[in-house]
Short mmCIF file of C-alpha atoms in Angstrom, two decimals:
data_model
loop_
_atom_site.label_atom_id
_atom_site.label_comp_id
_atom_site.label_asym_id
_atom_site.label_seq_id
_atom_site.Cartn_x
_atom_site.Cartn_y
_atom_site.Cartn_z
CA MET A 274 61.09 64.12 29.88
CA ALA A 275 58.39 61.52 28.88
CA ARG A 276 59.00 59.88 25.66
CA ILE A 277 54.99 59.85 23.88
CA PHE A 278 53.68 57.48 21.16
CA MET A 279 52.74 59.47 17.71
CA LYS A 280 51.90 58.85 13.84
CA GLY A 281 54.96 61.38 12.14
CA CYS A 282 52.52 63.09 10.31
CA GLU A 283 50.16 64.29 14.20
CA ALA A 284 54.20 64.24 15.18
CA ASN A 285 55.41 67.02 13.03
CA ALA A 286 51.85 69.13 13.80
CA GLU A 287 52.03 69.25 17.66
CA SER A 288 55.52 70.19 17.64
CA ALA A 289 54.76 73.35 14.59
CA VAL A 290 52.52 74.40 17.00
CA ARG A 291 54.79 74.25 20.05
CA ALA A 292 57.60 76.47 17.41
CA GLY A 293 54.11 78.92 17.55
CA CYS A 294 52.91 78.38 14.59
CA ARG A 295 49.29 80.04 14.15
CA PHE A 296 48.62 79.71 11.34
CA PHE A 297 47.84 77.07 8.50
CA ALA A 298 45.84 76.64 5.08
CA GLY A 299 45.97 72.73 3.34
CA TYR A 300 43.94 70.66 0.47
CA PRO A 301 43.37 67.53 1.47
CA ILE A 302 45.26 64.39 -0.32
CA THR A 303 47.05 60.86 1.27
CA PRO A 304 49.51 59.98 3.12
CA GLN A 305 49.42 63.81 4.36
CA ASN A 306 46.06 63.91 5.98
CA GLU A 307 46.49 63.87 9.16
CA ILE A 308 48.69 66.85 9.83
CA PRO A 309 45.33 69.24 8.28
CA GLU A 310 43.84 67.08 10.45
CA TYR A 311 45.97 67.89 13.73
CA PHE A 312 45.94 71.54 12.89
CA ALA A 313 42.25 71.84 12.85
CA ARG A 314 41.42 70.65 16.14
CA ARG A 315 44.94 71.96 17.88
CA LEU A 316 45.55 75.73 16.47
CA PRO A 317 41.60 76.58 18.25
CA GLU A 318 42.89 75.67 21.08
CA VAL A 319 46.49 78.63 21.47
CA GLY A 320 44.42 80.99 19.11
CA GLY A 321 45.09 80.51 15.83
CA ASN A 322 43.79 80.00 12.06
CA PHE A 323 43.18 76.59 10.72
CA VAL A 324 41.51 76.57 7.20
CA GLN A 325 41.56 74.41 4.81
CA GLY A 326 41.63 76.28 1.48
CA GLU A 327 39.57 75.12 -1.61
CA SER A 328 42.98 73.77 -3.53
CA GLU A 329 46.12 73.77 -3.09
CA VAL A 330 47.02 76.93 -4.92
CA ALA A 331 44.70 78.53 -2.35
CA SER A 332 45.54 77.62 1.00
CA VAL A 333 49.80 78.46 -0.70
CA ASN A 334 48.22 81.62 -1.71
CA MET A 335 47.12 81.47 2.01
CA LEU A 336 50.11 80.54 3.90
CA TYR A 337 51.72 83.63 2.27
CA GLY A 338 49.23 85.77 3.05
CA SER A 339 49.82 84.84 6.31
CA ALA A 340 53.42 83.88 6.67
CA GLN A 341 53.80 87.89 5.53
CA THR A 342 52.64 89.50 8.03
CA GLY A 343 55.07 88.22 10.80
CA THR A 344 52.77 85.41 12.27
CA ARG A 345 54.63 81.47 11.83
CA SER A 346 53.01 79.79 9.61
CA MET A 347 53.40 76.29 7.79
CA SER A 348 51.13 74.59 5.14
CA SER A 349 51.86 70.54 3.62
CA SER A 350 50.54 68.55 1.48
CA SER A 351 52.11 65.24 -0.63
CA SER A 352 54.05 65.65 -3.80
CA THR A 353 51.04 66.17 -6.72
CA GLY A 354 50.05 68.63 -4.61
CA ILE A 355 52.92 70.68 -3.84
CA SER A 356 53.66 70.22 -7.01
CA LEU A 357 50.51 72.81 -7.17
CA TYR A 358 52.03 75.10 -5.11
CA SER A 359 55.69 75.86 -7.21
CA GLU A 360 53.65 79.01 -8.06
CA GLY A 361 53.34 80.18 -5.00
CA ILE A 362 56.62 78.50 -3.04
CA SER A 363 58.16 80.74 -5.58
CA PHE A 364 56.63 83.76 -5.25
CA MET A 365 57.26 83.21 -1.83
CA ALA A 366 61.15 82.68 -2.19
CA SER A 367 61.03 86.06 -4.70
CA ALA A 368 59.25 87.76 -2.19
CA ARG A 369 61.71 86.83 0.91
CA ILE A 370 58.34 85.51 3.01
CA PRO A 371 60.10 82.99 5.75
CA ALA A 372 57.35 80.11 6.00
CA VAL A 373 57.37 75.86 6.71
CA VAL A 374 56.34 74.06 4.42
CA VAL A 375 55.42 70.01 5.00
CA ASN A 376 56.12 67.49 1.34
CA VAL A 377 54.56 64.09 2.88
CA VAL A 378 56.32 62.16 -0.43
CA ARG A 379 53.97 59.87 -2.32
CA GLY A 380 54.13 57.90 -5.48
CA GLY A 381 54.59 59.96 -8.49
CA PRO A 382 55.75 61.12 -11.37
CA GLY A 383 51.71 63.12 -12.22
CA ILE A 384 49.48 61.19 -9.40
CA GLY A 385 51.78 58.96 -8.73
CA ALA A 386 50.29 56.49 -5.76
CA ILE A 387 49.16 56.44 -2.17
CA GLN A 388 52.08 54.67 -1.07
CA PRO A 389 55.24 55.81 0.30
CA ALA A 390 58.02 56.74 -1.97
CA GLN A 391 60.89 59.58 -2.97
CA GLN A 392 60.36 60.73 -6.17
CA ASP A 393 60.49 64.33 -5.78
CA TYR A 394 64.05 64.70 -4.50
CA LEU A 395 65.30 66.81 -7.23
CA GLN A 396 62.13 69.14 -7.29
CA ALA A 397 63.10 69.68 -4.30
CA THR A 398 66.50 70.97 -3.62
CA LYS A 399 66.45 71.73 -7.40
CA ALA A 400 63.62 73.85 -8.53
CA SER A 401 59.99 73.69 -6.50
CA GLY A 402 59.21 76.29 -9.02
CA ASN A 403 60.09 78.32 -12.02
CA GLY A 404 63.65 81.59 -10.35
CA GLY A 405 66.13 79.83 -9.85
CA PHE A 406 65.84 80.85 -5.81
CA ARG A 407 66.70 78.39 -3.35
CA MET A 408 65.17 76.53 -0.06
CA ILE A 409 67.19 74.40 3.27
CA VAL A 410 65.17 71.58 2.87
CA LEU A 411 65.18 68.64 5.58
CA ALA A 412 65.17 65.49 5.54
CA PRO A 413 64.23 63.22 8.43
CA SER A 414 64.84 60.00 8.71
CA THR A 415 62.27 59.46 11.97
CA VAL A 416 59.21 61.09 13.48
CA GLN A 417 61.14 62.61 16.39
CA GLU A 418 63.24 63.97 13.33
CA CYS A 419 60.14 65.33 12.03
CA VAL A 420 58.68 66.57 15.07
CA ASP A 421 62.66 68.18 15.67
CA MET A 422 63.18 69.77 11.93
CA VAL A 423 59.61 71.38 12.06
CA TYR A 424 60.51 73.31 15.07
CA GLU A 425 63.83 74.63 13.35
CA ALA A 426 62.71 75.24 10.40
CA PHE A 427 60.34 78.18 11.45
CA ASP A 428 64.31 79.92 13.21
CA LEU A 429 65.80 79.28 10.14
CA ALA A 430 62.66 80.26 7.76
CA GLU A 431 63.06 83.63 10.20
CA ARG A 432 66.71 84.10 10.16
CA ASP A 433 66.85 84.05 6.21
CA ASP A 434 63.65 85.67 5.41
CA ASN A 435 62.85 82.75 3.15
CA PRO A 436 61.14 79.51 2.79
CA VAL A 437 61.53 76.03 4.44
CA LEU A 438 60.50 73.26 2.96
CA ILE A 439 60.66 69.64 5.02
CA LEU A 440 61.09 66.11 2.66
CA ALA A 441 59.55 64.05 4.65
CA ASP A 442 58.34 60.06 2.76
CA GLY A 443 54.56 58.07 3.53
CA VAL A 444 56.55 56.08 6.12
CA LEU A 445 57.43 58.74 8.35
CA GLY A 446 53.86 60.52 7.33
CA THR A 447 52.11 57.03 8.87
CA MET A 448 54.45 55.41 11.27
CA MET A 449 54.11 55.56 14.10
CA GLU A 450 57.11 56.07 16.84
CA PRO A 451 57.50 57.46 20.28
CA VAL A 452 58.71 61.20 21.05
CA GLU A 453 59.76 63.84 22.90
CA LEU A 454 58.61 66.70 22.12
CA PRO A 455 59.80 70.38 22.59
CA GLU A 456 58.77 73.15 25.31
CA MET A 457 55.49 74.95 24.19
CA LYS A 458 56.54 78.35 23.51
CA SER A 459 54.27 80.93 26.17
CA ASP A 460 51.29 83.35 24.47
CA GLU A 461 54.48 86.13 25.25
CA GLU A 462 57.28 84.22 23.35
CA VAL A 463 54.60 83.60 20.67
CA ALA A 464 53.52 87.35 20.11
CA ALA A 465 57.65 88.30 20.63
CA LEU A 466 58.70 86.47 17.65
CA LYS A 467 55.51 88.77 15.63
CA ALA A 468 57.24 92.08 16.89
CA LYS A 469 59.93 90.64 16.20
CA TYR A 470 58.93 90.94 12.62
CA TYR A 471 56.83 93.89 12.78
CA GLU A 472 59.67 96.18 10.87
CA LYS A 473 59.59 93.50 7.73
CA ALA A 474 55.68 92.36 7.48
CA ILE A 475 53.64 93.79 5.05
CA VAL A 476 51.06 95.27 7.79
CA GLY A 477 50.76 99.22 8.71
CA HIS A 478 53.79 100.33 6.23
CA PRO A 479 53.29 102.56 3.55
CA ILE A 480 55.04 100.51 0.83
CA THR A 481 57.95 102.45 -0.54
CA ASP A 482 58.63 101.44 3.45
CA ARG A 483 58.52 97.56 2.99
CA LYS A 484 61.32 95.48 3.99
CA LEU A 485 60.26 92.52 2.12
CA GLY A 486 57.34 91.45 0.37
CA VAL A 487 58.97 92.91 -2.90
CA PRO A 488 59.05 90.54 -5.41
CA GLY A 489 61.07 91.19 -8.96
CA SER A 490 59.94 95.10 -10.46
CA VAL A 491 60.78 96.60 -13.65
CA GLY A 492 64.48 98.11 -14.20
CA THR A 493 67.49 96.25 -11.82
CA GLY A 494 65.20 96.02 -8.83
CA GLN A 495 64.23 92.64 -10.05
CA GLU A 496 68.25 91.67 -10.44
CA ILE A 497 69.28 93.38 -7.07
CA ARG A 498 66.99 90.97 -5.03
CA ASN A 499 68.28 88.42 -6.82
CA ILE A 500 72.01 89.41 -6.00
CA GLU A 501 71.15 89.80 -2.47
CA ALA A 502 69.27 85.54 -2.86
CA ALA A 503 72.32 84.61 -4.25
CA ALA A 504 74.21 86.42 -1.83
CA MET A 505 72.31 84.19 1.43
CA TYR A 506 72.41 81.13 -0.07
CA LYS A 507 76.05 81.36 -0.02
CA THR A 508 76.02 82.03 3.95
CA TRP A 509 74.01 78.47 3.85
CA ASP A 510 77.34 75.98 4.35
CA LYS A 511 76.98 76.64 7.67
CA ASP A 512 74.17 74.69 8.13
CA ILE A 513 75.52 71.02 6.30
CA ARG A 514 74.23 68.38 7.98
CA CYS A 515 74.83 65.06 7.12
CA GLU A 516 75.43 61.77 9.66
CA GLU A 517 78.35 59.83 8.63
CA TYR A 518 78.15 56.09 10.31
CA MET A 519 81.26 53.31 9.42
CA THR A 520 82.48 55.52 7.41
CA GLU A 521 86.42 55.77 9.02
CA ASP A 522 86.95 52.16 7.09
CA ALA A 523 84.72 52.06 4.63
CA GLU A 524 84.89 50.26 1.59
CA ILE A 525 82.68 50.43 0.13
CA ILE A 526 80.28 53.33 1.30
CA LEU A 527 76.15 53.16 1.17
CA ALA A 528 74.76 56.96 0.15
CA SER A 529 71.25 57.36 1.37
CA TYR A 530 68.60 60.13 2.52
CA GLY A 531 65.34 60.13 5.26
CA ILE A 532 63.53 56.96 5.42
CA SER A 533 65.49 55.13 3.40
CA ALA A 534 68.75 55.81 5.26
CA ARG A 535 67.34 54.45 8.44
CA ILE A 536 67.21 51.33 6.73
CA SER A 537 70.60 51.05 4.99
CA LYS A 538 71.54 52.53 8.61
CA ALA A 539 70.40 48.94 9.53
CA ALA A 540 72.38 47.30 6.44
CA VAL A 541 75.51 48.52 6.95
CA LYS A 542 75.18 46.82 10.42
CA ASP A 543 74.42 43.29 9.17
CA LEU A 544 76.88 43.97 6.65
CA ARG A 545 79.59 44.76 9.23
CA ALA A 546 78.50 41.70 10.99
CA GLU A 547 79.48 39.89 8.35
CA GLY A 548 82.60 41.17 7.96
CA ILE A 549 82.44 44.27 4.86
CA LYS A 550 83.21 46.81 5.94
CA ALA A 551 80.69 49.54 4.71
CA GLY A 552 79.82 53.02 5.94
CA LEU A 553 76.51 54.80 5.75
CA ILE A 554 76.96 58.55 4.30
CA ARG A 555 72.98 60.03 5.20
CA PRO A 556 72.99 63.74 4.43
CA ILE A 557 70.28 65.08 6.58
CA THR A 558 70.15 68.46 4.98
CA VAL A 559 69.63 67.17 1.44
CA SER A 560 70.25 71.30 0.17
CA PRO A 561 72.32 72.39 0.80
CA PHE A 562 73.32 69.42 0.38
CA PRO A 563 77.19 67.64 1.63
CA TYR A 564 79.10 68.04 -1.35
CA ASP A 565 82.42 67.55 0.30
CA VAL A 566 81.40 64.27 2.23
CA PHE A 567 81.58 63.03 -0.47
CA LYS A 568 84.63 64.82 -2.06
CA ASN A 569 87.13 64.43 0.77
CA LEU A 570 86.78 60.61 1.17
CA ASP A 571 89.53 58.56 0.39
CA PHE A 572 89.13 57.01 -2.60
CA ASP A 573 91.91 54.99 -3.02
CA ARG A 574 90.03 52.71 0.08
CA VAL A 575 86.32 53.04 -0.79
CA LYS A 576 85.96 51.18 -3.72
CA GLY A 577 82.21 52.21 -4.83
CA ILE A 578 78.84 53.61 -3.27
CA LEU A 579 75.86 52.02 -3.44
CA ASP A 580 73.12 54.68 -4.34
CA VAL A 581 69.64 53.95 -2.62
CA GLU A 582 66.76 55.74 -2.69
CA MET A 583 62.84 55.17 -3.39
CA SER A 584 62.64 56.29 -6.15
CA ILE A 585 63.01 55.47 -9.86
CA PRO A 586 65.34 56.59 -11.81
CA ALA A 587 67.72 57.65 -9.55
CA GLN A 588 68.12 61.24 -8.08
CA MET A 589 69.79 62.07 -4.75
CA LYS A 590 72.28 60.39 -7.38
CA TRP A 591 72.90 63.12 -9.31
CA ASP A 592 74.36 64.77 -6.49
CA VAL A 593 76.01 62.37 -5.58
CA GLU A 594 77.72 61.77 -9.32
CA TYR A 595 78.31 65.80 -9.12
CA ALA A 596 80.75 65.08 -5.59
CA VAL A 597 82.38 62.04 -6.56
CA GLN A 598 82.73 62.29 -10.29
CA ASP A 599 83.52 59.56 -12.07
CA ARG A 600 86.14 58.34 -8.98
CA LEU A 601 84.14 55.58 -8.00
CA PRO A 602 81.31 52.97 -9.12
CA ILE A 603 78.37 54.08 -8.40
CA HIS A 604 75.83 51.15 -7.94
CA GLU A 605 71.60 52.02 -7.84
CA CYS A 606 70.15 50.34 -5.53
CA LEU A 607 65.87 51.57 -5.49
CA ARG A 608 61.67 51.11 -5.39
CA SER A 609 59.77 52.93 -6.70
CA GLY A 610 55.44 53.11 -7.18
CA GLY A 611 55.06 52.17 -3.67
CA GLN A 612 57.34 50.00 -2.86
CA ILE A 613 59.19 50.30 0.07
CA MET A 614 62.75 49.65 0.89
CA THR A 615 63.73 46.92 2.78
CA LYS A 616 66.56 46.12 4.45
CA GLU A 617 66.93 42.01 2.56
CA LYS A 618 67.33 44.28 -1.09
CA VAL A 619 69.61 46.44 0.03
CA MET A 620 71.42 43.42 1.99
CA GLU A 621 71.05 42.01 -1.90
CA GLU A 622 72.62 44.87 -4.07
CA ALA A 623 75.00 46.00 -1.96
CA HIS A 624 76.27 42.46 -1.98
CA ALA A 625 76.38 42.53 -6.13
CA LEU A 626 78.29 46.17 -5.37
CA VAL A 627 81.05 43.91 -3.27
CA LYS A 628 81.18 40.92 -5.62
CA GLU A 629 82.40 43.66 -8.45
CA VAL A 630 83.99 45.71 -6.71
CA LEU A 631 86.37 44.36 -3.64
CA MET B 982 68.14 42.19 20.29
CA GLU B 983 64.86 42.65 17.54
CA ARG B 984 61.80 40.91 16.64
CA ASP B 985 59.41 42.08 14.13
CA LEU B 986 56.36 40.76 12.81
CA ILE B 987 53.11 41.15 11.45
CA ALA B 988 49.42 41.13 11.51
CA ALA B 989 47.08 40.58 8.84
CA GLY B 990 43.30 40.18 8.57
CA PHE B 991 40.22 41.18 7.74
CA GLY B 992 39.31 45.17 8.26
CA GLY B 993 37.40 45.22 11.51
CA GLN B 994 39.04 42.40 13.09
CA GLY B 995 40.61 45.04 15.55
CA VAL B 996 44.30 44.13 13.33
CA MET B 997 45.19 47.59 14.13
CA MET B 998 43.94 47.74 17.18
CA PHE B 999 45.99 44.89 18.34
CA GLY B 1000 49.35 46.84 16.83
CA THR B 1001 49.25 49.84 18.27
CA LEU B 1002 48.26 48.49 22.13
CA LEU B 1003 51.37 46.36 21.27
CA ALA B 1004 53.44 49.62 20.07
CA GLN B 1005 52.16 51.52 22.07
CA GLY B 1006 52.24 49.73 25.59
CA THR B 1007 54.95 49.58 25.32
CA THR B 1008 56.33 52.75 24.58
CA ASP B 1009 54.47 54.10 27.89
CA ALA B 1010 55.78 50.97 30.18
CA THR B 1011 59.75 50.77 28.61
CA ASP B 1012 62.63 52.70 27.08
CA LYS B 1013 62.26 50.05 23.73
CA GLN B 1014 62.66 51.58 20.27
CA VAL B 1015 59.19 50.64 18.68
CA THR B 1016 58.05 51.85 15.20
CA TYR B 1017 53.74 51.06 14.40
CA PHE B 1018 53.08 51.64 10.45
CA PRO B 1019 49.63 50.11 9.01
CA SER B 1020 48.77 49.94 5.90
CA TYR B 1021 46.78 52.30 4.32
CA GLY B 1022 45.33 52.94 1.14
CA ALA B 1023 41.08 52.30 0.38
CA GLU B 1024 40.51 49.63 3.17
CA MET B 1025 37.21 49.83 4.85
CA ARG B 1026 35.56 47.15 7.24
CA GLY B 1027 35.48 43.82 5.61
CA GLY B 1028 38.77 45.13 3.70
CA THR B 1029 42.50 43.82 4.18
CA ALA B 1030 44.39 45.37 6.82
CA ASN B 1031 47.67 44.77 7.78
CA CYS B 1032 50.32 46.08 10.10
CA TYR B 1033 54.02 45.83 11.01
CA VAL B 1034 55.23 46.56 14.42
CA ALA B 1035 59.28 46.19 15.48
CA ILE B 1036 60.33 46.24 19.27
CA SER B 1037 64.10 46.53 19.75
CA ASP B 1038 66.76 47.57 22.57
CA ASP B 1039 68.68 49.43 19.97
CA ALA B 1040 67.41 52.01 17.30
CA ILE B 1041 65.13 50.56 14.35
CA GLY B 1042 65.79 50.37 10.83
CA ALA B 1043 62.85 49.54 8.15
CA PRO B 1044 59.65 50.21 9.72
CA VAL B 1045 58.85 47.60 6.82
CA MET B 1046 60.38 44.28 6.28
CA ASP B 1047 61.10 41.62 3.82
CA GLN B 1048 61.50 39.00 6.83
CA VAL B 1049 59.68 39.26 10.04
CA ASP B 1050 60.20 36.98 13.09
CA ASP B 1051 56.09 37.15 14.54
CA LEU B 1052 53.30 36.38 11.66
CA VAL B 1053 49.88 36.96 12.80
CA ILE B 1054 46.95 36.35 11.19
CA PHE B 1055 43.89 36.49 11.57
CA ASN B 1056 42.15 35.04 7.55
CA ASP B 1057 42.94 33.19 4.86
CA ALA B 1058 43.45 35.64 2.21
CA SER B 1059 46.34 37.20 4.83
CA LEU B 1060 47.67 33.53 5.26
CA GLU B 1061 48.19 33.25 1.70
CA LYS B 1062 49.63 37.13 1.39
CA PHE B 1063 51.94 37.02 3.66
CA ILE B 1064 53.42 33.59 4.41
CA GLY B 1065 56.32 33.91 2.38
CA LYS B 1066 57.17 37.03 4.39
CA LEU B 1067 57.60 34.36 7.68
CA LYS B 1068 61.33 34.28 8.71
CA LYS B 1069 62.47 30.96 9.09
CA GLY B 1070 62.62 28.70 12.37
CA GLY B 1071 59.95 32.54 13.02
CA THR B 1072 56.24 31.31 14.73
CA LEU B 1073 52.64 31.98 13.07
CA PHE B 1074 49.88 32.21 15.42
CA LEU B 1075 46.64 31.19 13.73
CA ASN B 1076 42.68 32.41 14.62
CA THR B 1077 41.53 29.03 13.94
CA SER B 1078 37.96 29.61 14.26
CA ILE B 1079 37.89 30.85 11.05
CA VAL B 1080 41.54 30.15 8.55
CA LYS B 1081 40.54 26.43 7.45
CA THR B 1082 43.98 26.24 5.65
CA ARG B 1083 47.64 25.30 6.15
CA PRO B 1084 51.21 26.92 5.09
CA ASP B 1085 52.81 24.23 3.40
CA ARG B 1086 55.81 24.96 5.70
CA ASP B 1087 57.95 22.59 8.17
CA ASP B 1088 60.21 25.09 9.67
CA ILE B 1089 58.29 27.44 11.35
CA THR B 1090 56.48 27.10 15.16
CA ILE B 1091 51.84 27.13 14.39
CA VAL B 1092 50.62 28.26 17.69
CA GLU B 1093 47.01 28.07 17.21
CA ALA B 1094 44.00 29.85 18.65
CA PRO B 1095 40.28 29.98 17.39
CA VAL B 1096 39.63 33.61 19.04
CA THR B 1097 36.82 34.53 16.77
CA GLU B 1098 34.89 31.37 18.63
CA MET B 1099 36.49 31.91 22.46
CA ALA B 1100 35.50 35.94 21.42
CA LEU B 1101 31.17 35.26 21.18
CA GLU B 1102 31.97 33.09 23.94
CA MET B 1103 32.28 36.12 26.13
CA GLY B 1104 29.25 37.75 24.11
CA ASN B 1105 31.28 40.40 22.25
CA ALA B 1106 32.92 39.42 19.12
CA LYS B 1107 35.24 41.94 18.88
CA VAL B 1108 37.58 41.54 21.81
CA LEU B 1109 38.89 38.50 18.97
CA ASN B 1110 42.16 40.57 18.13
CA ILE B 1111 42.99 41.31 22.48
CA ILE B 1112 42.04 37.83 22.86
CA MET B 1113 44.96 36.73 20.45
CA LEU B 1114 47.74 39.81 21.75
CA GLY B 1115 47.16 37.34 25.00
CA VAL B 1116 48.15 34.32 23.28
CA TYR B 1117 51.13 36.00 20.87
CA VAL B 1118 52.52 37.67 24.34
CA GLY B 1119 51.93 34.52 26.24
CA TYR B 1120 53.52 32.90 23.47
CA SER B 1121 56.39 35.57 22.31
CA GLN B 1122 57.15 36.44 26.09
CA VAL B 1123 58.60 40.02 24.11
CA ILE B 1124 57.33 41.68 26.98
CA ASP B 1125 55.64 41.61 30.78
CA LYS B 1126 51.71 41.58 30.78
CA GLU B 1127 51.37 44.11 32.84
CA VAL B 1128 52.48 46.68 29.80
CA ILE B 1129 49.38 45.46 27.74
CA LEU B 1130 47.25 45.75 30.54
CA LYS B 1131 47.95 49.14 31.43
CA ALA B 1132 47.81 49.71 27.79
CA ILE B 1133 44.44 48.30 27.27
CA GLU B 1134 43.48 50.85 30.76
CA HIS B 1135 45.00 53.92 28.86
CA LYS B 1136 43.91 53.42 25.24
CA ILE B 1137 40.37 51.13 25.81
CA GLY B 1138 39.00 52.84 29.39
CA ALA B 1139 40.08 55.98 28.29
CA LYS B 1140 36.44 56.54 26.24
CA ARG B 1141 35.16 53.25 27.09
CA PRO B 1142 36.53 52.19 30.42
CA GLN B 1143 32.61 50.06 30.68
CA LEU B 1144 35.35 47.93 28.57
CA VAL B 1145 38.17 47.10 30.34
CA PRO B 1146 37.38 44.85 32.61
CA LEU B 1147 36.40 42.26 29.07
CA ASN B 1148 39.38 43.64 27.74
CA ASN B 1149 41.01 42.64 30.40
CA GLU B 1150 39.60 38.60 31.15
CA ALA B 1151 40.06 38.75 27.22
CA PHE B 1152 42.89 39.13 27.49
CA GLU B 1153 44.53 37.07 30.03
CA LYS B 1154 42.49 33.99 28.82
CA GLY B 1155 44.58 34.20 25.67
CA LEU B 1156 47.48 34.61 27.49
CA GLU B 1157 47.30 31.57 29.03
CA ILE B 1158 46.82 29.62 25.84
CA GLY B 1159 50.03 31.06 24.88
CA LYS B 1160 51.45 29.78 27.73
CA ALA B 1161 50.36 26.30 27.74
CA ALA B 1162 51.21 26.50 23.51
CA ARG B 1163 54.91 27.54 24.87
CA LYS B 1164 55.23 24.09 27.07
#
């Protein structure tokens, strides 16, 4: 298959179309504008619908509306825009609506900065809205992974009747890399996907026959729904994905996800060249988080962990600490406010860790 | 083997096109890994613009680097901003039509080319970036010249095929300067 040179945002959008996405609603915000721009041009070509909503709140509710008909639907925004999606995402999780949301993360909190960051980790993985619901959250570190994850996200969303979040960042959104695109689902396949959903979709049934789209109700109804959802979240152990790079004999471990992870991986290679036994653990699903990979480390051999994130304060470090407890020192290598992680910075912090623990 | 570069200048000098032609061409014509990261923000014509390109045989780590092998500079402000990011032993490509200052470093090689004047002599100021791309490829030999010629046809030719010969000529002119500077 031929390689195509594509911008992360556009690759995301094209992959979604190929997965059968036929509805997109969104509202402009940097650095994800090329996603709606691409959909605006592309969706009419395949008989889909694009709407630029009057706001984020309107857009996420259009997403809810479209997704509950069984049409594969997606939206994207960035950080402060995703905060405005909270209510809609929570409602979709409550009503068990399958939809895909992409967060191309920028600086924060608040309006933050338009430059890339990884400042939304805890929001994405722990509480994207009220009510304690959970989502599968995939964290790509290359444009190719953006493509592959968006394509798969629709299947995961429909399997679980639950929204799925792609946690990217401004570098992945704006950078260009060669990608191989997945197969385009045919009109027949797209129609079959929608037909499969018909029984659950909130069209053409009396309200009492609805299988989905019944958010909380009075009495015991809400608790039953919550018990069902919690049971479903527990099935996600099989979905945990994690990349381990040169960890077999590692004495220090770099823990990092998304864009920072690929930079950390390059640093591991350089550290190895210096004779330092470094390794990388990269959660690919940041929710569900690969706690066991950290729990199962050989704590006699590994002497320390370096948590590498484009967030100040550190956020993924909470999950690493939860797994490791106080068995290892965990150092931080952080950038924020639009400052992009560099290999040089990772090397500097890794050397400081080595000096202290080895 | 990985080779990283930063290209920087005024918005409107074709800095982004310089980067995309190099990266797009390399993607289309080789098996190498490539990343291209454009600066983004409130840039506009006359403002500043810069981009990062990495070309490698293996997977690329950081798409944005602290230290690069090559620095391609189109104006004085960019020279001041980025000279600290050029590795020891790195190469600085200067548009000497515009850049009047010289860096206070003796650990780098400087390749000079008056690309704005050359472009004006060719009758189209806009091709200055293509001349510089020729200088860069001719000197660094990071990819074959055919890679860029194909990219010009693919990217510029798609919308304005009448501009392809002019751009090819501009590229060849730069290539000669780059090759000569190698000796």
